[in-house]
Coordinates of C-alpha atoms and ligand atoms in Angstrom, one line a residue:
M1 CA 78.1 -37.9 39.4
S2 CA 75.8 -40.8 38.6
Q3 CA 76.1 -43.0 35.4
L4 CA 72.6 -42.9 33.3
V5 CA 72.2 -46.6 32.1
N6 CA 69.5 -48.1 30.3
F7 CA 67.7 -51.2 31.6
D8 CA 64.5 -52.9 31.1
V9 CA 62.0 -53.1 34.3
L10 CA 60.1 -56.0 32.8
D11 CA 63.4 -58.1 32.4
S12 CA 62.3 -61.6 33.8
A13 CA 65.3 -61.6 36.0
F14 CA 65.0 -58.4 37.3
M15 CA 61.4 -59.0 38.2
A16 CA 62.3 -62.5 39.8
N17 CA 64.9 -60.9 42.0
P18 CA 65.5 -57.1 41.7
Y19 CA 68.1 -57.5 44.6
P20 CA 71.4 -57.8 42.2
T21 CA 70.4 -55.0 40.1
Y22 CA 69.7 -52.6 43.4
Q23 CA 73.3 -53.6 44.5
R24 CA 75.0 -52.7 41.5
L25 CA 73.3 -49.6 41.3
H26 CA 74.7 -48.6 44.5
Q27 CA 78.4 -50.2 43.7
D28 CA 78.6 -48.5 40.3
D29 CA 76.6 -45.3 41.2
L30 CA 73.7 -45.5 38.6
I31 CA 70.2 -44.2 37.7
L32 CA 68.4 -46.5 35.4
F33 CA 66.2 -45.5 32.3
D34 CA 63.8 -47.6 31.0
R35 CA 63.3 -46.8 27.4
T36 CA 59.9 -48.4 26.6
M37 CA 58.3 -46.8 29.6
Q38 CA 60.3 -43.6 29.1
A39 CA 60.8 -43.7 32.8
Y40 CA 63.9 -42.9 35.3
F41 CA 64.5 -45.3 38.2
V42 CA 66.4 -43.5 41.1
G43 CA 67.6 -45.8 43.8
K44 CA 70.3 -44.1 45.9
Y45 CA 69.0 -43.3 49.3
D46 CA 69.9 -39.6 49.5
D47 CA 68.3 -39.2 45.8
V48 CA 65.0 -41.0 46.9
N49 CA 64.9 -39.1 50.3
H50 CA 65.3 -35.6 48.1
I51 CA 62.9 -36.2 45.7
L52 CA 60.0 -37.5 47.7
R53 CA 60.5 -34.1 50.0
C54 CA 61.1 -32.1 47.0
S55 CA 58.1 -30.1 45.4
D56 CA 59.8 -30.0 42.1
F57 CA 58.4 -33.9 41.7
T58 CA 54.9 -34.1 41.8
T59 CA 52.6 -37.1 42.2
A60 CA 51.1 -35.9 38.9
P61 CA 51.5 -39.7 37.7
L62 CA 49.0 -40.8 39.9
A63 CA 46.3 -39.3 37.7
E64 CA 46.8 -42.1 35.3
R65 CA 48.2 -44.8 37.8
A66 CA 45.7 -44.6 40.2
Q67 CA 42.7 -42.2 39.5
P68 CA 40.8 -44.1 36.8
V69 CA 40.2 -47.0 39.4
M70 CA 40.0 -44.7 42.2
G71 CA 37.1 -42.8 40.8
D72 CA 38.6 -39.5 42.0
R73 CA 41.8 -38.2 43.4
V74 CA 43.6 -40.0 46.2
L75 CA 45.2 -38.3 49.0
A76 CA 48.9 -38.2 47.7
Q77 CA 47.3 -36.2 45.0
M78 CA 46.1 -33.4 47.0
E79 CA 48.1 -30.6 48.8
G80 CA 47.6 -27.5 51.0
S81 CA 44.6 -27.3 53.3
E82 CA 42.4 -30.0 51.6
H83 CA 45.3 -32.5 51.9
A84 CA 45.7 -31.4 55.7
Q85 CA 42.0 -31.7 56.5
K86 CA 41.6 -35.0 54.9
R87 CA 44.6 -36.5 56.1
K88 CA 43.9 -35.7 59.6
A89 CA 40.4 -36.7 59.3
V90 CA 41.6 -40.2 58.3
L91 CA 44.4 -40.2 60.8
R92 CA 42.3 -39.4 63.4
G93 CA 40.0 -42.5 62.5
L94 CA 43.0 -44.9 62.6
S95 CA 44.5 -43.9 66.0
G96 CA 43.6 -42.7 69.7
R97 CA 40.6 -44.2 70.9
Y98 CA 39.6 -45.7 67.7
F99 CA 42.3 -47.8 67.7
Q100 CA 42.3 -48.3 71.5
N101 CA 38.7 -49.5 71.6
Q102 CA 37.8 -50.6 68.1
H103 CA 40.7 -51.4 65.8
G104 CA 43.3 -53.2 68.0
P105 CA 40.4 -55.5 69.6
L106 CA 39.4 -56.2 66.2
I107 CA 42.6 -57.1 64.9
E108 CA 43.2 -59.4 67.7
S109 CA 39.8 -61.3 67.3
I110 CA 40.4 -61.5 63.5
S111 CA 43.3 -63.0 63.9
R112 CA 42.3 -65.6 66.8
A113 CA 39.4 -66.5 64.6
L114 CA 41.5 -67.1 61.3
L115 CA 44.1 -69.2 63.1
T116 CA 41.5 -71.1 65.2
P117 CA 40.7 -73.9 62.3
F118 CA 44.4 -74.7 62.0
L119 CA 45.2 -75.2 65.4
N120 CA 44.7 -79.0 65.3
Q121 CA 45.9 -79.4 62.2
G122 CA 49.6 -78.3 62.9
K123 CA 50.3 -76.8 59.7
M124 CA 49.2 -73.6 57.9
D125 CA 50.2 -71.3 55.1
L126 CA 50.9 -68.0 56.4
V127 CA 50.0 -66.3 53.1
N128 CA 47.2 -68.2 51.6
D129 CA 45.6 -69.7 54.6
F130 CA 45.8 -66.7 56.6
G131 CA 47.4 -63.7 55.5
K132 CA 45.1 -62.9 52.4
D133 CA 41.8 -63.1 54.5
Y134 CA 43.5 -61.3 57.3
A135 CA 44.5 -58.4 55.2
V136 CA 41.0 -57.8 53.8
L137 CA 39.2 -58.4 56.9
V138 CA 40.9 -55.9 58.8
T139 CA 40.6 -53.3 56.3
L140 CA 36.6 -53.8 56.1
G141 CA 36.9 -53.5 60.1
L142 CA 38.6 -50.3 59.9
L143 CA 36.2 -49.1 57.4
G144 CA 33.1 -50.3 59.2
L145 CA 32.2 -52.2 56.3
P146 CA 30.2 -55.7 56.5
T147 CA 32.4 -58.6 55.8
E148 CA 30.2 -61.6 54.7
N149 CA 31.5 -61.3 51.1
H150 CA 35.2 -60.5 51.8
R151 CA 36.5 -62.9 49.4
Q152 CA 34.5 -61.4 46.7
I153 CA 36.0 -58.1 47.8
A154 CA 39.4 -59.1 47.8
A155 CA 39.2 -60.5 44.4
W156 CA 37.7 -57.0 43.3
H157 CA 40.5 -55.4 45.3
K158 CA 43.5 -57.2 43.4
G159 CA 41.8 -56.3 39.9
V160 CA 42.2 -52.6 41.3
A161 CA 45.6 -53.2 42.8
D162 CA 46.8 -54.7 39.6
F163 CA 46.0 -51.6 37.7
I164 CA 47.9 -49.5 40.0
T165 CA 50.8 -52.0 40.8
R166 CA 51.5 -54.0 37.4
L167 CA 53.7 -52.3 34.8
D168 CA 53.0 -54.8 32.1
L169 CA 48.8 -54.6 31.9
T170 CA 47.2 -55.6 28.8
D171 CA 44.0 -53.6 27.5
E172 CA 41.7 -56.4 28.5
E173 CA 43.4 -56.7 32.0
R174 CA 42.8 -52.5 32.3
M175 CA 39.4 -53.2 31.3
Y176 CA 38.8 -55.8 34.1
S177 CA 40.3 -53.7 36.7
L178 CA 38.1 -50.7 35.9
A179 CA 35.2 -53.1 36.4
C180 CA 36.6 -54.3 39.6
S181 CA 36.7 -50.6 40.8
D182 CA 32.9 -50.2 39.4
Q183 CA 32.1 -53.3 41.6
L184 CA 33.6 -51.8 44.6
S185 CA 32.2 -48.2 44.3
S186 CA 28.6 -49.8 44.0
L187 CA 29.3 -51.5 47.0
L188 CA 30.5 -48.4 49.0
K189 CA 27.6 -46.0 47.3
P190 CA 24.8 -46.8 49.8
I191 CA 26.9 -47.4 52.8
V192 CA 28.3 -43.9 52.4
A193 CA 24.8 -42.6 51.6
Y194 CA 23.3 -44.1 54.8
R195 CA 26.3 -43.1 56.9
N196 CA 25.5 -39.7 55.9
R197 CA 22.1 -40.0 57.2
H198 CA 23.2 -42.0 60.2
P199 CA 26.5 -41.1 61.3
G200 CA 28.2 -44.0 63.6
D201 CA 31.4 -44.2 65.3
D202 CA 33.2 -45.3 62.1
L203 CA 36.0 -44.1 59.7
I204 CA 33.3 -43.3 56.7
S205 CA 31.2 -41.5 59.2
L206 CA 34.2 -39.3 60.1
L207 CA 34.7 -38.8 56.3
C208 CA 31.2 -37.5 56.0
Q209 CA 31.9 -35.0 58.4
V210 CA 35.1 -33.4 56.9
G211 CA 34.7 -29.7 55.9
H212 CA 30.9 -29.6 56.7
E213 CA 31.1 -26.0 56.9
S214 CA 32.6 -25.7 53.6
G215 CA 30.4 -28.0 51.5
G216 CA 31.8 -31.0 52.5
M217 CA 33.4 -34.0 50.4
T218 CA 31.1 -35.6 47.6
T219 CA 29.9 -39.0 48.0
N220 CA 32.6 -39.8 44.9
E221 CA 35.3 -38.4 46.9
I222 CA 34.5 -40.2 49.7
I223 CA 34.2 -43.5 47.8
A224 CA 37.6 -42.6 46.4
L225 CA 39.2 -42.3 49.8
C226 CA 37.7 -45.4 50.9
L227 CA 39.1 -47.1 47.9
N228 CA 42.4 -45.4 48.7
I229 CA 42.4 -46.7 52.0
L230 CA 41.4 -50.3 51.0
L231 CA 44.2 -50.7 48.8
A232 CA 46.9 -49.0 50.6
A233 CA 45.8 -50.9 53.9
T234 CA 45.3 -54.5 52.2
E235 CA 47.9 -54.8 49.8
P236 CA 51.0 -54.4 52.0
A237 CA 49.7 -55.9 55.2
D238 CA 50.0 -60.0 54.5
K239 CA 53.3 -59.3 52.6
T240 CA 54.8 -57.6 55.8
L241 CA 53.5 -60.3 57.9
A242 CA 54.9 -63.1 56.1
M243 CA 57.9 -61.5 55.4
L244 CA 58.4 -60.8 59.3
F245 CA 58.0 -64.6 60.1
K246 CA 60.3 -65.6 57.1
H247 CA 63.3 -63.6 58.3
L248 CA 62.5 -64.6 62.1
L249 CA 62.4 -68.4 61.1
D250 CA 65.4 -68.1 59.0
D251 CA 67.3 -67.5 62.2
P252 CA 65.9 -69.9 65.1
A253 CA 68.1 -68.0 67.7
R254 CA 66.5 -64.6 66.1
F255 CA 63.1 -66.2 66.5
A256 CA 63.6 -67.3 70.2
E257 CA 64.9 -64.0 71.0
V258 CA 61.9 -61.5 69.5
K259 CA 59.3 -64.9 71.1
D260 CA 61.0 -64.1 74.6
D261 CA 61.2 -60.4 74.2
R262 CA 58.2 -59.0 72.7
K263 CA 59.6 -55.4 73.0
L264 CA 61.7 -56.5 70.2
L265 CA 58.8 -57.0 68.0
R266 CA 58.6 -53.4 66.6
E267 CA 62.5 -53.7 65.7
A268 CA 61.9 -56.8 63.7
I269 CA 59.2 -55.3 62.1
D270 CA 60.8 -52.3 60.9
E271 CA 63.9 -54.5 59.8
T272 CA 61.6 -56.5 57.8
L273 CA 60.1 -53.4 56.2
R274 CA 63.7 -51.9 55.6
L275 CA 65.1 -55.2 54.3
T276 CA 62.1 -56.5 52.0
S277 CA 59.9 -53.4 51.7
P278 CA 56.6 -54.5 50.6
V279 CA 56.1 -51.3 48.5
Q280 CA 59.2 -50.9 46.2
L281 CA 58.3 -48.0 44.1
I282 CA 56.9 -44.6 44.4
P283 CA 56.4 -42.6 41.2
R284 CA 56.9 -39.0 40.7
E285 CA 57.0 -36.6 37.8
A286 CA 59.8 -33.8 37.5
S287 CA 57.7 -30.5 37.2
I288 CA 61.0 -28.6 35.9
D289 CA 64.4 -29.7 34.5
S290 CA 66.1 -31.4 37.7
V291 CA 69.6 -32.4 38.5
I292 CA 69.8 -35.8 40.6
S293 CA 73.3 -37.1 41.3
G294 CA 74.9 -34.9 38.7
V295 CA 72.2 -36.4 36.2
T296 CA 69.5 -34.2 34.2
I297 CA 65.9 -35.2 34.6
P298 CA 64.1 -33.4 32.1
K299 CA 60.6 -31.5 32.9
G300 CA 57.9 -33.8 32.5
A301 CA 59.7 -37.3 33.0
M302 CA 58.7 -39.9 35.0
V303 CA 60.7 -41.0 37.6
F304 CA 60.0 -44.3 39.8
N305 CA 61.7 -43.9 43.3
M306 CA 62.8 -47.5 44.0
I307 CA 62.5 -47.5 48.0
G308 CA 63.5 -51.0 48.0
A309 CA 66.9 -50.1 46.6
A310 CA 67.4 -47.0 48.9
N311 CA 66.9 -49.1 52.1
R312 CA 69.6 -51.1 50.9
D313 CA 72.1 -48.5 50.2
P314 CA 75.2 -49.4 51.9
K315 CA 76.1 -45.6 52.8
V316 CA 73.1 -45.7 55.1
F317 CA 72.7 -49.2 56.3
V318 CA 75.8 -51.2 57.3
D319 CA 75.5 -54.7 56.0
P320 CA 72.6 -53.6 53.9
E321 CA 71.5 -57.0 52.8
Q322 CA 71.7 -58.6 56.1
F323 CA 68.5 -58.8 58.5
H324 CA 70.0 -57.1 62.0
L325 CA 67.5 -57.0 64.4
H326 CA 69.4 -54.7 66.5
R327 CA 70.3 -52.5 63.8
R328 CA 69.2 -49.0 65.0
R329 CA 70.7 -49.7 68.7
D330 CA 73.8 -50.8 67.0
A331 CA 74.0 -48.0 64.6
K332 CA 77.5 -46.1 65.4
N333 CA 76.4 -42.7 64.4
D334 CA 73.3 -40.4 63.3
K335 CA 73.9 -41.2 59.4
L336 CA 73.6 -44.9 60.3
K337 CA 70.5 -44.2 62.5
K338 CA 68.7 -42.9 59.3
R339 CA 65.1 -44.2 58.7
H340 CA 64.1 -46.5 55.9
L341 CA 61.9 -45.2 53.3
A342 CA 59.3 -48.0 53.2
F343 CA 56.8 -45.9 54.2
G344 CA 57.8 -43.1 51.8
T345 CA 58.9 -39.5 53.3
G346 CA 58.0 -36.0 52.7
P347 CA 54.3 -34.5 52.7
H348 CA 53.0 -37.9 51.4
V349 CA 54.6 -40.2 53.9
C350 CA 52.3 -42.9 54.6
L351 CA 49.6 -42.0 57.2
G352 CA 48.9 -45.3 58.1
A353 CA 52.3 -46.3 59.0
E354 CA 51.7 -46.2 63.0
F355 CA 48.5 -48.1 62.4
S356 CA 50.1 -50.7 60.4
L357 CA 52.9 -51.3 62.7
R358 CA 50.4 -51.9 65.5
Q359 CA 48.4 -54.2 63.5
I360 CA 51.3 -56.5 62.6
E361 CA 52.5 -56.6 66.0
I362 CA 49.1 -57.4 67.4
T363 CA 49.0 -60.4 65.1
A364 CA 52.5 -61.3 65.6
N365 CA 51.9 -61.8 69.2
V366 CA 48.7 -63.9 68.6
L367 CA 50.6 -66.0 66.3
F368 CA 53.7 -66.4 68.7
D369 CA 51.4 -67.4 71.6
S370 CA 49.0 -69.7 69.5
L371 CA 51.6 -71.6 67.6
P372 CA 54.1 -73.8 69.6
N373 CA 57.3 -74.7 68.1
L374 CA 56.7 -72.7 64.9
R375 CA 58.9 -73.7 62.0
F376 CA 59.1 -74.0 58.3
A377 CA 57.4 -77.0 56.7
K378 CA 59.7 -79.7 55.6
G379 CA 61.0 -79.0 51.7
F380 CA 59.4 -75.7 51.8
Q381 CA 60.9 -73.3 49.2
F382 CA 60.5 -69.8 49.6
S383 CA 60.0 -67.6 46.5
E384 CA 58.5 -64.1 46.2
H385 CA 57.0 -62.0 43.2
G386 CA 56.0 -58.4 42.5
L387 CA 57.9 -55.1 41.3
Y388 CA 55.7 -52.3 42.6
T389 CA 54.6 -54.3 45.6
R390 CA 56.3 -57.6 46.6
G391 CA 56.1 -60.3 48.8
P392 CA 56.1 -64.0 49.5
D393 CA 53.9 -66.4 47.4
S394 CA 53.4 -68.9 50.4
L395 CA 55.0 -69.3 53.7
Q396 CA 54.3 -73.0 54.7
L397 CA 54.5 -73.3 58.5
V398 CA 54.3 -76.3 60.9
F399 CA 53.8 -76.3 64.5
D400 CA 52.7 -78.4 67.4
H401 CA 49.1 -79.1 67.5
S402 CA 47.0 -78.5 70.2
D403 CA 43.6 -80.4 70.3
V404 CA 41.2 -77.7 70.0
P405 CA 37.7 -78.9 71.1
L406 CA 35.5 -78.1 68.1
P407 CA 32.6 -75.8 69.3
V408 CA 29.2 -77.8 69.8
S409 CA 26.9 -76.8 67.3
G410 CA 23.9 -78.8 68.3
T411 CA 23.0 -82.2 69.9
L412 CA 21.9 -83.9 66.7
K413 CA 24.0 -87.1 66.2
H414 CA 24.3 -89.0 62.9
S415 CA 22.7 -91.9 64.4
D416 CA 19.6 -89.9 65.0
L417 CA 18.9 -89.8 61.5
D418 CA 18.9 -93.4 61.1
E419 CA 15.0 -93.7 61.4
V420 CA 14.5 -91.2 58.6
R421 CA 16.8 -93.0 56.2
A422 CA 15.0 -96.1 56.7
Ligands
2IO501 C1 47.0 -46.3 46.6 C2 50.7 -49.0 46.6 C3 49.5 -50.5 48.2 C4 49.1 -45.2 48.8 C5 48.1 -45.4 45.9 C6 47.8 -45.0 44.5 C7 48.6 -44.3 46.6 C8 49.4 -44.3 47.8 C9 51.5 -46.0 47.8 C10 50.8 -46.9 49.1 C11 50.9 -48.2 48.9 C12 50.0 -49.1 47.7 N1 50.6 -45.2 47.0 N2 49.7 -46.1 49.6 O1 52.6 -46.3 47.3 O2 47.9 -44.9 49.4

């Protein structure tokens, strides 16, 4: 039976580094309770796995956590045939020929374009120079949205993401998040209207076709689904990419092994997601009194599933604190071959999982091929932050620079201007 102990999720030591608490949770078999939030925090693999699959625990918390900034329900709030139908439509737009013909090539060209200005500088911050623009641009691409104002969209996205993923928002910050959400809706509205009239070969057009026989989706529903995708695809992408390179560069032999045998990239990405899950928490609500590891969780209680903790459960993962590239290959038995929970599990398991793995794989390949002798910048100090979603603050890299010729944009020389200057 687990022991129920009080803890403060906003404690600064926990926020700075939750991993020692996760370790203690496993060692001493704990379920944590935050009195201020009136929420249970569950972190053992079997408990989290059970809760995410069990219909006694619902996604009701999203009505407050997400719906206000999404403008309508997100996929995770739906069930039955509505859920199945909409999931299928989004999944279709992310995979198959859509990925082959559109998303894959786009991800590669975005990666190359963002990298180019840094090639002759020999240094780059993988989070702040590359990853943040990258994450938004890929998402805009997959939604078929214009990209001219991607920095502005990124700023609005951050406002919306903060609403969902921060546990300490002030009223003022909540207002700001809602304003960001309004901005994004206004941006999407005419695009959805346009795609309703002129369907193209893009995800929004696909959504406009959903359930056409049975009345279809309202513009509001489509906008909410777009915001859902915008957030879910953007927020974890730069974090995962940077964490992957952090783990690889931590051990030069490991880096070389993957660089030389790209079939290992998937394993490396998977192990990155397990060890440092970009999404750390998944909220649920108990719809009836439930017993989890002997502890009664009363009806109506909020339960945060700490997937970042479950992914380090020593009962399921040998040496859970270590990055082990060949973890699955070397797992001795089926119990130890269990999947990490970074994408959740159960009916609401991440529908973008396969897309995101392919996305990071494509970009990692571009980085391997374009950045010779890649290593951490001298004196680089790693730090990360985030309770709900978590990732590096920066990842300062250096590499051997190649002299990329600058594109020739015209024939005018500065000296040609002498006569008008005089
Ligand atoms: C948008 C939290 C980044 C999702 C969410 C309210 C619903 C759902 C998730 C993930 C990741 C985001 N929840 N994606 O945890 O769509």
